[in-house]
Coordinates of C-alpha atoms and ligand atoms in Angstrom, one line a residue:
Chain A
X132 CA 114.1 95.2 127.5
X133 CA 110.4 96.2 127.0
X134 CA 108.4 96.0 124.0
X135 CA 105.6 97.7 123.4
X136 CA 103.1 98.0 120.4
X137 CA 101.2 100.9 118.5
X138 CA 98.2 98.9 117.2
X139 CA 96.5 101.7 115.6
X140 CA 100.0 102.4 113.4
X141 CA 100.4 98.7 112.1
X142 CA 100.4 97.5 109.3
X143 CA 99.9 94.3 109.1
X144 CA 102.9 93.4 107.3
X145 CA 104.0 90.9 109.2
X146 CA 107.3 91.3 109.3
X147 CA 107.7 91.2 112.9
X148 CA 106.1 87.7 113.0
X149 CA 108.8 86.6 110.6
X150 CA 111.6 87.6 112.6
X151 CA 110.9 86.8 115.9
X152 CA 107.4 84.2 116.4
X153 CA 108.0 84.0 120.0
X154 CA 107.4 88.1 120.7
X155 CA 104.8 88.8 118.1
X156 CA 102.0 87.6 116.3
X157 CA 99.0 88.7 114.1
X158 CA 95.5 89.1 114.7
X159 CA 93.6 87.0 112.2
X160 CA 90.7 89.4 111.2
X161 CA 93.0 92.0 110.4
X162 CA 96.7 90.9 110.6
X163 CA 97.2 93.1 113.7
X164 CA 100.5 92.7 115.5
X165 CA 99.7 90.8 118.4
X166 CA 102.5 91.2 121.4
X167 CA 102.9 88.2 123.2
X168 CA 105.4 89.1 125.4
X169 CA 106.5 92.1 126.9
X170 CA 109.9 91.2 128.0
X171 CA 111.4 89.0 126.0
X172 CA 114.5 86.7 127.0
X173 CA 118.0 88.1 125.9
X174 CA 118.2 85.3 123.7
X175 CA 115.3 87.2 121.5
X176 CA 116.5 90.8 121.7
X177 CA 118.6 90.9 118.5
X178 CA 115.4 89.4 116.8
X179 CA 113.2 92.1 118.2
X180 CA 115.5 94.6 117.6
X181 CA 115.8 94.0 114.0
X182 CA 111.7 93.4 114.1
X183 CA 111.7 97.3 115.7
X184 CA 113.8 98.3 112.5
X185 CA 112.5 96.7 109.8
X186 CA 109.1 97.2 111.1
X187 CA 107.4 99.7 108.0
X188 CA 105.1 101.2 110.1
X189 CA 107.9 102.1 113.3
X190 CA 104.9 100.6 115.2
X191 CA 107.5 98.5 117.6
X192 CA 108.9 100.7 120.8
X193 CA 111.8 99.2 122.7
X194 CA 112.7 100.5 126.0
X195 CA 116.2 99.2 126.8
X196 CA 117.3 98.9 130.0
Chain B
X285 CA 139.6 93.4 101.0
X286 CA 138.6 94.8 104.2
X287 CA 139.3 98.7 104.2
X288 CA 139.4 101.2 107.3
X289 CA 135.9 103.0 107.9
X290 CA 135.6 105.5 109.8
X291 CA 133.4 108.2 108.1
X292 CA 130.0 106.9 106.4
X293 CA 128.3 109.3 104.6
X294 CA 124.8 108.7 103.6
X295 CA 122.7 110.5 101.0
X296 CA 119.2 110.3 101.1
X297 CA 117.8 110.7 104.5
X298 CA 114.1 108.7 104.4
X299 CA 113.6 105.2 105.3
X300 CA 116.2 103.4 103.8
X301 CA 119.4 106.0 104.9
X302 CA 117.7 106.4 108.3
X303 CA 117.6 102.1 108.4
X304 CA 121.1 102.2 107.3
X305 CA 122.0 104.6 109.8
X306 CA 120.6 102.5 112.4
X307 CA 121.8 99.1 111.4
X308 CA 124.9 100.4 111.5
X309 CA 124.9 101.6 114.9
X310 CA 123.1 98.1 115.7
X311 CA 125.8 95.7 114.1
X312 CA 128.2 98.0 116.7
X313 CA 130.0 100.8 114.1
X314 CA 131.4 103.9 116.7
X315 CA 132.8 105.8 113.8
X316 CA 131.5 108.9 112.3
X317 CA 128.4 109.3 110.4
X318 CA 126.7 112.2 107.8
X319 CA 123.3 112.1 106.5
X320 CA 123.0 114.2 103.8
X321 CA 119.1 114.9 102.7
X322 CA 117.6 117.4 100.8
X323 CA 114.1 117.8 102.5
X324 CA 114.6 119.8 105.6
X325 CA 112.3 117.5 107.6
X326 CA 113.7 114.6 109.9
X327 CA 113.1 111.3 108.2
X328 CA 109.3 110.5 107.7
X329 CA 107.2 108.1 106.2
X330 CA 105.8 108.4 102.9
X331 CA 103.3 105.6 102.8
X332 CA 100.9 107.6 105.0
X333 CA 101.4 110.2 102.7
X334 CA 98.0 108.9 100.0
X335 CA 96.5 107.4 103.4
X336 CA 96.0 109.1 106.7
X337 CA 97.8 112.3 105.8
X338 CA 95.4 112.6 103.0
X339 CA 92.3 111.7 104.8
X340 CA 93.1 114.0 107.6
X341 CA 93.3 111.4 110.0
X342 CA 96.9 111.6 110.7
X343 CA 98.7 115.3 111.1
X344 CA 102.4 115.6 109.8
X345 CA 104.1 114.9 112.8
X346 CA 102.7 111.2 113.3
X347 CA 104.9 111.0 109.9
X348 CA 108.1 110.8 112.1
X349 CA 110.0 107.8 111.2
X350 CA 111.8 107.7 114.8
X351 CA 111.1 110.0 117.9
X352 CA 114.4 113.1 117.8
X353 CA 115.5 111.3 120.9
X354 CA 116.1 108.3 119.0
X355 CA 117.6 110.5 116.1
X356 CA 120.1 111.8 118.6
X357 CA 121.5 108.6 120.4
X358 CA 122.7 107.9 116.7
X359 CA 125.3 110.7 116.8
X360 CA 124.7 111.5 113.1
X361 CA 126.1 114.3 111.4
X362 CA 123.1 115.7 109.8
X363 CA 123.1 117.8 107.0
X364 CA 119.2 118.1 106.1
X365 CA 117.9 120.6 103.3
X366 CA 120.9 120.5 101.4
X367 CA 121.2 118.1 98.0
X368 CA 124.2 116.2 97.2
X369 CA 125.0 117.3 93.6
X370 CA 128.1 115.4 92.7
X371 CA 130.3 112.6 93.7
X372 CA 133.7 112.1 93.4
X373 CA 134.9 108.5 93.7
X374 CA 139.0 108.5 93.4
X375 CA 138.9 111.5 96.2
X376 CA 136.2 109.9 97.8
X377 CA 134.1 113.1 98.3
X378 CA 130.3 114.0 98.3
X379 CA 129.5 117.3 96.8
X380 CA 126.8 119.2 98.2
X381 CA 124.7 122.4 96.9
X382 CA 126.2 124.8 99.1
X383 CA 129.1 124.3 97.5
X384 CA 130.7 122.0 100.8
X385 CA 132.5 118.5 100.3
X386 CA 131.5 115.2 102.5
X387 CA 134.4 112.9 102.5
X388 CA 133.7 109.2 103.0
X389 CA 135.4 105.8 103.2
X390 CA 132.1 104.4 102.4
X391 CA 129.3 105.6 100.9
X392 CA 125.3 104.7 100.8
X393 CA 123.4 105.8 97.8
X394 CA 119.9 105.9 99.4
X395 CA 118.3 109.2 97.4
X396 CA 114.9 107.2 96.3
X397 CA 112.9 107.9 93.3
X398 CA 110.8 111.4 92.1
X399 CA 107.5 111.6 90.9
X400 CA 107.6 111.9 87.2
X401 CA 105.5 114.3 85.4
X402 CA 104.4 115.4 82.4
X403 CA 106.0 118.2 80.2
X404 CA 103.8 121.0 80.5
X405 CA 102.6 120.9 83.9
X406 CA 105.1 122.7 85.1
X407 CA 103.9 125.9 87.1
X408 CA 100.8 125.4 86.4
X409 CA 98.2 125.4 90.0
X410 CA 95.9 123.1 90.4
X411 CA 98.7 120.0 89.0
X412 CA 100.0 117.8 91.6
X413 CA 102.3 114.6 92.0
X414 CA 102.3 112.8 95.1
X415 CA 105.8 112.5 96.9
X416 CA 106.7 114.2 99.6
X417 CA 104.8 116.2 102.4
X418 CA 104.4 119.5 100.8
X419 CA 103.0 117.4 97.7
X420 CA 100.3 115.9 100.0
X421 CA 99.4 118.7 102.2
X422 CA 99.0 120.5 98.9
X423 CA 96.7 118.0 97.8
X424 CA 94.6 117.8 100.7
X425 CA 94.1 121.3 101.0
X426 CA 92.1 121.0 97.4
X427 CA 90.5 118.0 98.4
X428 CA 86.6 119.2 99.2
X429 CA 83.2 117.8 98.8
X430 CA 82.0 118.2 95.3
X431 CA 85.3 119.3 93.5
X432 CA 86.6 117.2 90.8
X433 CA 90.1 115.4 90.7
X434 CA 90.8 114.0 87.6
X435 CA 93.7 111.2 88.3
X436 CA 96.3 110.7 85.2
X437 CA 97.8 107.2 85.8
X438 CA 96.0 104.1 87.7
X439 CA 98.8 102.6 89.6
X440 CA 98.9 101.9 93.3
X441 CA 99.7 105.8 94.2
X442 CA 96.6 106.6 91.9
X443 CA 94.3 104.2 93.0
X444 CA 94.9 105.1 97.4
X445 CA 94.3 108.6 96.4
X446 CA 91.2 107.7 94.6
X447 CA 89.8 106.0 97.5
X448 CA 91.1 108.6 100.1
X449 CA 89.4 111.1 97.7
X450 CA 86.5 109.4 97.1
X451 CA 86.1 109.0 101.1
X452 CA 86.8 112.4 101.2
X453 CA 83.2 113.4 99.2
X454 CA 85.4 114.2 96.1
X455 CA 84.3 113.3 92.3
X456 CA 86.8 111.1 90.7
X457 CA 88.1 110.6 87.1
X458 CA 90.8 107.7 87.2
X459 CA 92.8 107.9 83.3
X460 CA 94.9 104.8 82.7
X461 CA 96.6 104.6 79.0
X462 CA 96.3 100.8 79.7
X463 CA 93.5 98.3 79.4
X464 CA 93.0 97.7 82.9
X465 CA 94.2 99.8 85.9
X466 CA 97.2 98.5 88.1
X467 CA 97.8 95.9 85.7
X468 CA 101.4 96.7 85.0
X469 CA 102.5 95.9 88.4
X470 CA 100.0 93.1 89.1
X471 CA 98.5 91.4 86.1
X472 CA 95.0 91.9 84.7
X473 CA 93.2 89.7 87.1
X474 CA 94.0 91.8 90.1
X475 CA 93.8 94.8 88.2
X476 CA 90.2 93.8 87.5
X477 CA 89.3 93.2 90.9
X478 CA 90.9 96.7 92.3
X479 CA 88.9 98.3 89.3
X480 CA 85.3 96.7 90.7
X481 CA 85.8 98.1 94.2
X482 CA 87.1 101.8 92.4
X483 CA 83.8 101.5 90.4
X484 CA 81.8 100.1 93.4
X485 CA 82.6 103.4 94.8
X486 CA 81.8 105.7 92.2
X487 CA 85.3 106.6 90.4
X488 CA 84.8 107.0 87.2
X489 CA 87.3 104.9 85.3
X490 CA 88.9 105.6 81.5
X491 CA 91.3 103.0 80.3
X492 CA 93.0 103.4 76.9
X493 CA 93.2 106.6 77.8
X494 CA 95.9 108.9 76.6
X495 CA 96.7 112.2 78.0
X496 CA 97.8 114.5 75.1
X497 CA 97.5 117.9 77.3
X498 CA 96.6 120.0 80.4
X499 CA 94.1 122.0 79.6
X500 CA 94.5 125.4 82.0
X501 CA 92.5 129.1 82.1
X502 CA 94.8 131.6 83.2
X503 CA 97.2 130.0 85.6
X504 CA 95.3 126.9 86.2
X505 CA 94.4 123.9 85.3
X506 CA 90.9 123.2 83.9
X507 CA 91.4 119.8 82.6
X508 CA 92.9 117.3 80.3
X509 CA 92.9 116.2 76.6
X510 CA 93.0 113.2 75.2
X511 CA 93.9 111.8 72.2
X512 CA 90.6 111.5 70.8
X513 CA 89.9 115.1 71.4
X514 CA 87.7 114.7 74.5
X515 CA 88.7 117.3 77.6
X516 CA 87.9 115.5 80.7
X517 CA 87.1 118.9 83.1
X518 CA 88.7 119.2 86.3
X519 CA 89.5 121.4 89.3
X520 CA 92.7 119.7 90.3
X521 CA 95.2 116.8 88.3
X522 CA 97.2 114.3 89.9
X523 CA 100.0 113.0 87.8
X524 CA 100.6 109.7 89.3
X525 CA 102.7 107.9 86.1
X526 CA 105.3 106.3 87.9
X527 CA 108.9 107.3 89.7
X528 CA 112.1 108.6 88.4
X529 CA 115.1 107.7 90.4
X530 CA 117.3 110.5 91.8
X531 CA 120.9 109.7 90.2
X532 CA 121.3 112.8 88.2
X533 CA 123.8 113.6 91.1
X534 CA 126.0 110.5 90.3
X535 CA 126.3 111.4 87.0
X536 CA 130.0 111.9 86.4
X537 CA 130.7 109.6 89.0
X538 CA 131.4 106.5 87.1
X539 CA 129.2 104.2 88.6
X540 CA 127.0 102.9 86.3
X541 CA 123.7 104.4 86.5
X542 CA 120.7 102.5 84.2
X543 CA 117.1 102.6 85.5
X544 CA 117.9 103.5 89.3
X545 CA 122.0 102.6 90.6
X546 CA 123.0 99.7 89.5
X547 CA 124.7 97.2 92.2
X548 CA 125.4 93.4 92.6
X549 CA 123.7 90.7 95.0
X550 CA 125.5 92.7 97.9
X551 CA 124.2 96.0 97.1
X552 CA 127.3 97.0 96.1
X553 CA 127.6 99.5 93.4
X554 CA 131.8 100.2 93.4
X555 CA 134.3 99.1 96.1
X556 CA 132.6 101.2 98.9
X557 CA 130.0 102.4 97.7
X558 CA 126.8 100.6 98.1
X559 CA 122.5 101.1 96.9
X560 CA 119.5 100.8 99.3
X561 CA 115.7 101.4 98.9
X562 CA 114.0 102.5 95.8
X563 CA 117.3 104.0 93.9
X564 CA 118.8 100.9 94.2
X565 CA 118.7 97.8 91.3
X566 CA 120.3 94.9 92.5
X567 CA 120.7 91.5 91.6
X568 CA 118.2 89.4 93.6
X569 CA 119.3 86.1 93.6
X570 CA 116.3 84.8 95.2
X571 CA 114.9 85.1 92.0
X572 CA 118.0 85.0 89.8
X573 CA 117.4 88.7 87.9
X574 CA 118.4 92.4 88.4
X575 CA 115.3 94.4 90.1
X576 CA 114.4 97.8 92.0
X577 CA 111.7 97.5 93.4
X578 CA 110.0 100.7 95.6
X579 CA 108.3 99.0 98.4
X580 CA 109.0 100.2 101.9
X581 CA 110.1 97.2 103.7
X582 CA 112.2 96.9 101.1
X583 CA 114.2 100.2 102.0
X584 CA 114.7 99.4 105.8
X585 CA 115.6 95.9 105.3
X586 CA 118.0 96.4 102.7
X587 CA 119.4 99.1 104.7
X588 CA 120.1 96.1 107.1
X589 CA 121.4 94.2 105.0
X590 CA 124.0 96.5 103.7
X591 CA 125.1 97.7 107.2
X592 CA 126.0 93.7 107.9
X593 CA 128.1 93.4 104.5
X594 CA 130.1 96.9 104.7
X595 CA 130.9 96.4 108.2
X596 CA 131.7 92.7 108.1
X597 CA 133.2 92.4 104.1
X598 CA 134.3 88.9 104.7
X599 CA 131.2 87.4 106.0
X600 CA 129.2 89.0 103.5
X601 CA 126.1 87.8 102.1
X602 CA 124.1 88.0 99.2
X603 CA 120.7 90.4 99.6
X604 CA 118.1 87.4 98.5
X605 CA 114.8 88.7 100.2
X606 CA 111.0 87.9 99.4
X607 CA 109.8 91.8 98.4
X608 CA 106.7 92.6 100.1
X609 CA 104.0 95.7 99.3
X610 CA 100.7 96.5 101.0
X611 CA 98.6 99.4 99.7
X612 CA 95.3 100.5 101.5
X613 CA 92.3 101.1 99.3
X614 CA 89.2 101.8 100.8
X615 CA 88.2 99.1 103.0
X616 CA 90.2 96.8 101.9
X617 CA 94.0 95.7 102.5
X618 CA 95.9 94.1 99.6
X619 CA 99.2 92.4 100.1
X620 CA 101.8 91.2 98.3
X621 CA 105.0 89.0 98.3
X622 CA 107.0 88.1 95.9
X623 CA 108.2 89.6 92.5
X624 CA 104.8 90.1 90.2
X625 CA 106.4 92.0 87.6
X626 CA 107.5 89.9 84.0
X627 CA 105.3 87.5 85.5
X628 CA 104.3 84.6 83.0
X629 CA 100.8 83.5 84.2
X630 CA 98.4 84.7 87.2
X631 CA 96.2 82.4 88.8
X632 CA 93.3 83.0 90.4
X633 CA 92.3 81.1 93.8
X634 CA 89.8 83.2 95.0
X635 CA 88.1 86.2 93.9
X636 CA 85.3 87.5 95.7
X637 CA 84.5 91.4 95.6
X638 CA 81.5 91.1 98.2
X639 CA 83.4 89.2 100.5
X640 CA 86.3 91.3 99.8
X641 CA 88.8 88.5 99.2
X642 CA 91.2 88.0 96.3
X643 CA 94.3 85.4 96.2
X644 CA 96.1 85.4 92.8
X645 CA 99.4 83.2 92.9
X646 CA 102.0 84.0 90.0
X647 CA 104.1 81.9 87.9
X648 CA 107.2 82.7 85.9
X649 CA 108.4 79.5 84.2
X650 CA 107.5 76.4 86.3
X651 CA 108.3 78.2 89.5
X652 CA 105.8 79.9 92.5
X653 CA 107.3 83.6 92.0
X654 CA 104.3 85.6 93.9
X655 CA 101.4 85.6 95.6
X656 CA 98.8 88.8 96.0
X657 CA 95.9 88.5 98.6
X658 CA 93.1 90.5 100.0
X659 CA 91.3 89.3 103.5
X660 CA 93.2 86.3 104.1
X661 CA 94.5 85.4 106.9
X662 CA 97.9 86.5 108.3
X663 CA 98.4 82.9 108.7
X664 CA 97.2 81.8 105.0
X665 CA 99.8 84.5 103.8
X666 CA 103.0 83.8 105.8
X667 CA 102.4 80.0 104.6
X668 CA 102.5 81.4 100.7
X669 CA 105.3 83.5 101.4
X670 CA 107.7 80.2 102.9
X671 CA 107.1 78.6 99.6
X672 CA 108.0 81.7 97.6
X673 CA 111.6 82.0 99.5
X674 CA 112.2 78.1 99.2
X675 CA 111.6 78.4 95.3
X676 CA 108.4 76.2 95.6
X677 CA 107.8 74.4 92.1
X678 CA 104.8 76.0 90.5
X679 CA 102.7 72.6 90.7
X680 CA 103.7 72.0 94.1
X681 CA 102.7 75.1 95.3
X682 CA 98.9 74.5 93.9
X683 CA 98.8 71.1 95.5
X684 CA 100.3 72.3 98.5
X685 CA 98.0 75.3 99.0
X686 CA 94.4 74.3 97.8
X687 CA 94.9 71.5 100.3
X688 CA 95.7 73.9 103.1
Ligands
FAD1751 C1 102.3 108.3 98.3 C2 103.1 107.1 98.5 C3 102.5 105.9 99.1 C4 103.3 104.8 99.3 N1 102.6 103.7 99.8 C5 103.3 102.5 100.0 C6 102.7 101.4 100.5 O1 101.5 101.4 100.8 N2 103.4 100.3 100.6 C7 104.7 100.2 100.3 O2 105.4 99.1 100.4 N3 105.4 101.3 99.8 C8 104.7 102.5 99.6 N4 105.4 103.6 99.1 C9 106.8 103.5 98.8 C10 107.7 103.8 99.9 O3 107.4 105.0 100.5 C11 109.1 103.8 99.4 O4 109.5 102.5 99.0 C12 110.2 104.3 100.5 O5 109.9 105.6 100.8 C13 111.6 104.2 99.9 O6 112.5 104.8 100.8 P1 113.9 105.3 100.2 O7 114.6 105.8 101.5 O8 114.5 104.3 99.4 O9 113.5 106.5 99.2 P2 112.8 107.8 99.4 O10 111.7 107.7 100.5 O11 112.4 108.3 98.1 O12 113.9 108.8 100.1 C14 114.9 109.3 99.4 C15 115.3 110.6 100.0 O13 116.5 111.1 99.4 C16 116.3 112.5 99.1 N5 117.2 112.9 98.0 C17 117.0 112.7 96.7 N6 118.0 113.2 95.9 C18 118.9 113.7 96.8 C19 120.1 114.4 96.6 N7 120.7 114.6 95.4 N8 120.8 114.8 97.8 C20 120.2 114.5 99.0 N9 119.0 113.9 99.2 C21 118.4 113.5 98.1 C22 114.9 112.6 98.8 O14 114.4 113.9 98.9 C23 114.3 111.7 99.9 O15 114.2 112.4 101.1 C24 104.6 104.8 98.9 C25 105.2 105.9 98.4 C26 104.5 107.1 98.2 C27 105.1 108.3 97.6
SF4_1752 S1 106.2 94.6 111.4 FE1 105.2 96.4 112.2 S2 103.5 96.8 110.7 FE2 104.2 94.7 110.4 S3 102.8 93.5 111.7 FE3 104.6 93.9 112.9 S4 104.1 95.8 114.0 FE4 102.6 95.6 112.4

């Protein structure tokens, strides 16, 4: 799986952080989603997965492989 | 009490049927699927809508709530432009406008709210509510330098399109029949604070203001009246009072419709049939009491939440979550978690219209229920939030928090 971010779309809602801490995170100026990692472990990818759906801004893109 | 489901028909195709669509194709359902909407559109978001629609910064089609491609791999049945006018629950049957039936053996009641408006402004050009796409692109089309939009209603909808207009070179006349804009849905200290940036850019603001008329030449709309007699001119209105919630379809149905679709902690309205997103009032028991609340995050994790309980029944779980809101005003970002509403005391932490900062934390009995913020830190706001969902005592939360 790859994750990748539309900065200019978020939010800032943070809902993403929630979910899954070890993927994303939040710029402090801002609240920003932050991606910290681009292929995630299959341990996270239900965690992203829901972070890509509940996301209120469909700012998170996952490319499934 | 499990039952066989094979054909799930959804009504109300915008962020929370689209979420239940894809939670349900998540959580591993193969069976069939109908999304009944009326806009003819594919699923977009509305938030943008008094934002970067409005301020020409976005065009329509960055409104998409999913790329088609991801539409497609869902294998929906989609039937989009067409309303759902009736339900049938002992034939299990949806009843559309073109006179075609939608069976189900479970059903998600996800057809949102309406803009309300008033009485006579039907008709009449120049009088807008703010809902949908045509309702914004409408609006912006009359948004130009030097015109004058008089606002009737100061809650969060009214107050983005004041800023957007405001940014937009536009004169601005925000009518609240309250004391103090935004109030109802966040108390009167924030509401004070979001009225000193409105006035800090030039909106002019009327509180106690009732709106007794539209005032129109020929076709259109040259103002309003108030009570007091006063017209306020204008070349365009923007009705922004609040929502109605689209049940008129379940009408005969037997589910018990009051204020929005009323379910339980499950979002389950009848045996089958279950509420998500803005129609739906369901019992929270985060907080122990019956709300609706229209936020978006709300819609697409409630969607979520409902695909998990119809699909598993006997692991189901309650829908407990910490509602969240953001609204965009100007330069500024407010955010909130939490339930605000029936709140019995808001405290402010920090209020600084310069710095652009605001904290307000709300109590309802001796319990943390809410906390509203402008330029904190994501951090500072994620730590407020933990002690909302663990029911954080209301002097425990101040100790807690200053110290942080
Ligand atoms: C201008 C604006 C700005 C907003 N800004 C924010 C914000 O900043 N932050 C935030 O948290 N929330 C915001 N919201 C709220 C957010 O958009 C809603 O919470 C969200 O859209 C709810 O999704 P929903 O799917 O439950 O309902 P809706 O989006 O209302 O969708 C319901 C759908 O069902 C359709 N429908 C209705 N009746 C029928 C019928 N009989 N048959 C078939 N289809 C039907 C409707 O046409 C609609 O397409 C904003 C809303 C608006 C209008
Ligand atoms: S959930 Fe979406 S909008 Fe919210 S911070 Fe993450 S990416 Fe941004």
């Amino acid at each position: 799986m790859k994750v990748s971010v539309a900065a200019a779309k978020c939010v800032a809602a943070g809902q993403c952080v929630l979910l899954a801490p070890e993927v994303f995170d939040q710029r402090d100026e801002d609240g920003v989603v932050v991606l910290l990692d681009e292929t995630p472990g299959p341990e996270l990818h239900d965690a992203v997965r829901e972070s890509a759906m509940v996301c209120p801004a469909a700012a998170i893109h996952l490319a499934e492989s | 009490m499990s039952r066989v489901v094979n054909q799930i028909t959804i009504v109300g195709a915008s962020a929370g049927g689209l979420a239940t669509a894809e939670a349900l194709r998540r959580v591993g359902y193969g069976g069939a699927i109908t999304l009944v909407g009326d806009e003819p559109q594919l699923p977009y978001d509305r938030p943008p809508l008094s934002k970067q629609l409005l301020a020409g910064q976005w065009t329509p089609g960055q409104l998409a709530l999913r790329p088609e491609a991801d539409i497609d791999a869902l294998r929906l049945e989609l039937r989009l432009g067409v309303p759902a006018t009736g339900l049938d629950t002992a034939l299990q049957v949806v009843k559309l406008a073109d006179d075609t039936c939608v069976p189900y053996d479970a059903l998600i009641v996800a057809t949102g709210v309406r803009a309300r408006c008033v009485p006579d402004a039907d008709g009449v050009a120049g009088v807008h509510t703010l809902r949908t796409l045509p309702d914004a692109l409408g609006l912006k089309e009359r948004l130009r330098p030097g015109r004058h939009l008089v606002i009737v209603g100061a809650g969060f909808v009214g107050a983005e399109v004041a800023a957007t207009a405001r940014a937009l070179g536009v004169e601005v006349t925000l009518l609240e029949s309250g004391p103090v804009p935004l109030a109802p849905a966040v108390g009167e200290e924030a509401g004070r604070f979001l009225t000193g940036l409105h006035h800090e850019h030039g909106v002019h603001i009327h509180t106690g203001a009732a709106v007794t008329e539209i005032v129109r030449i020929g076709g259109g709309v040259a103002g309003v009246r108030l009570a007091d007699g006063t017209v306020v001119p204008a070349d365009d209105v923007l009705v922004a009072i609040g929502s109605v919630p689209n049940t008129e379809w379940l009408a005969r149905s037997g589910l018990t419709v009051a204020g929005g679709l009323v379910c339980d902690a499950y979002c389950m309205a009848a045996p089958g049939v279950y509420g998500v997103g803005d129609v739906a009032c369901w019992h929270n028991p985060l907080f122990g009491t019956a709300m609706r609340v229209e936020h978006r995050t709300n819609a697409a994790e409630q969607g979520l939440a409902v695909a998990r309980n119809l699909l598993d029944p006997d692991h189901r779980r309650p829908f407990a979550p910490v509602p969240y809101f953001w609204s965009d005003q100007y330069d500024i970002k407010v955010q909130a978690y939490g339930h605000l509403r029936d709140h019995d005391e808001a405290l402010v932490l920090d209020a600084d219209l310069k710095g652009r900062q605001l904290l307000v934390a709300y109590r309802k009995n001796d319990r943390l229920v809410g906390v509203l913020a402008a330029g904190q830190t994501p951090k500072t706001l994620r730590a407020w939030r933990a002690l909302i969902a663990v029911r954080t005592p209301w002097a425990a939360a101040l100790t807690n928090t200053t110290a942080a």
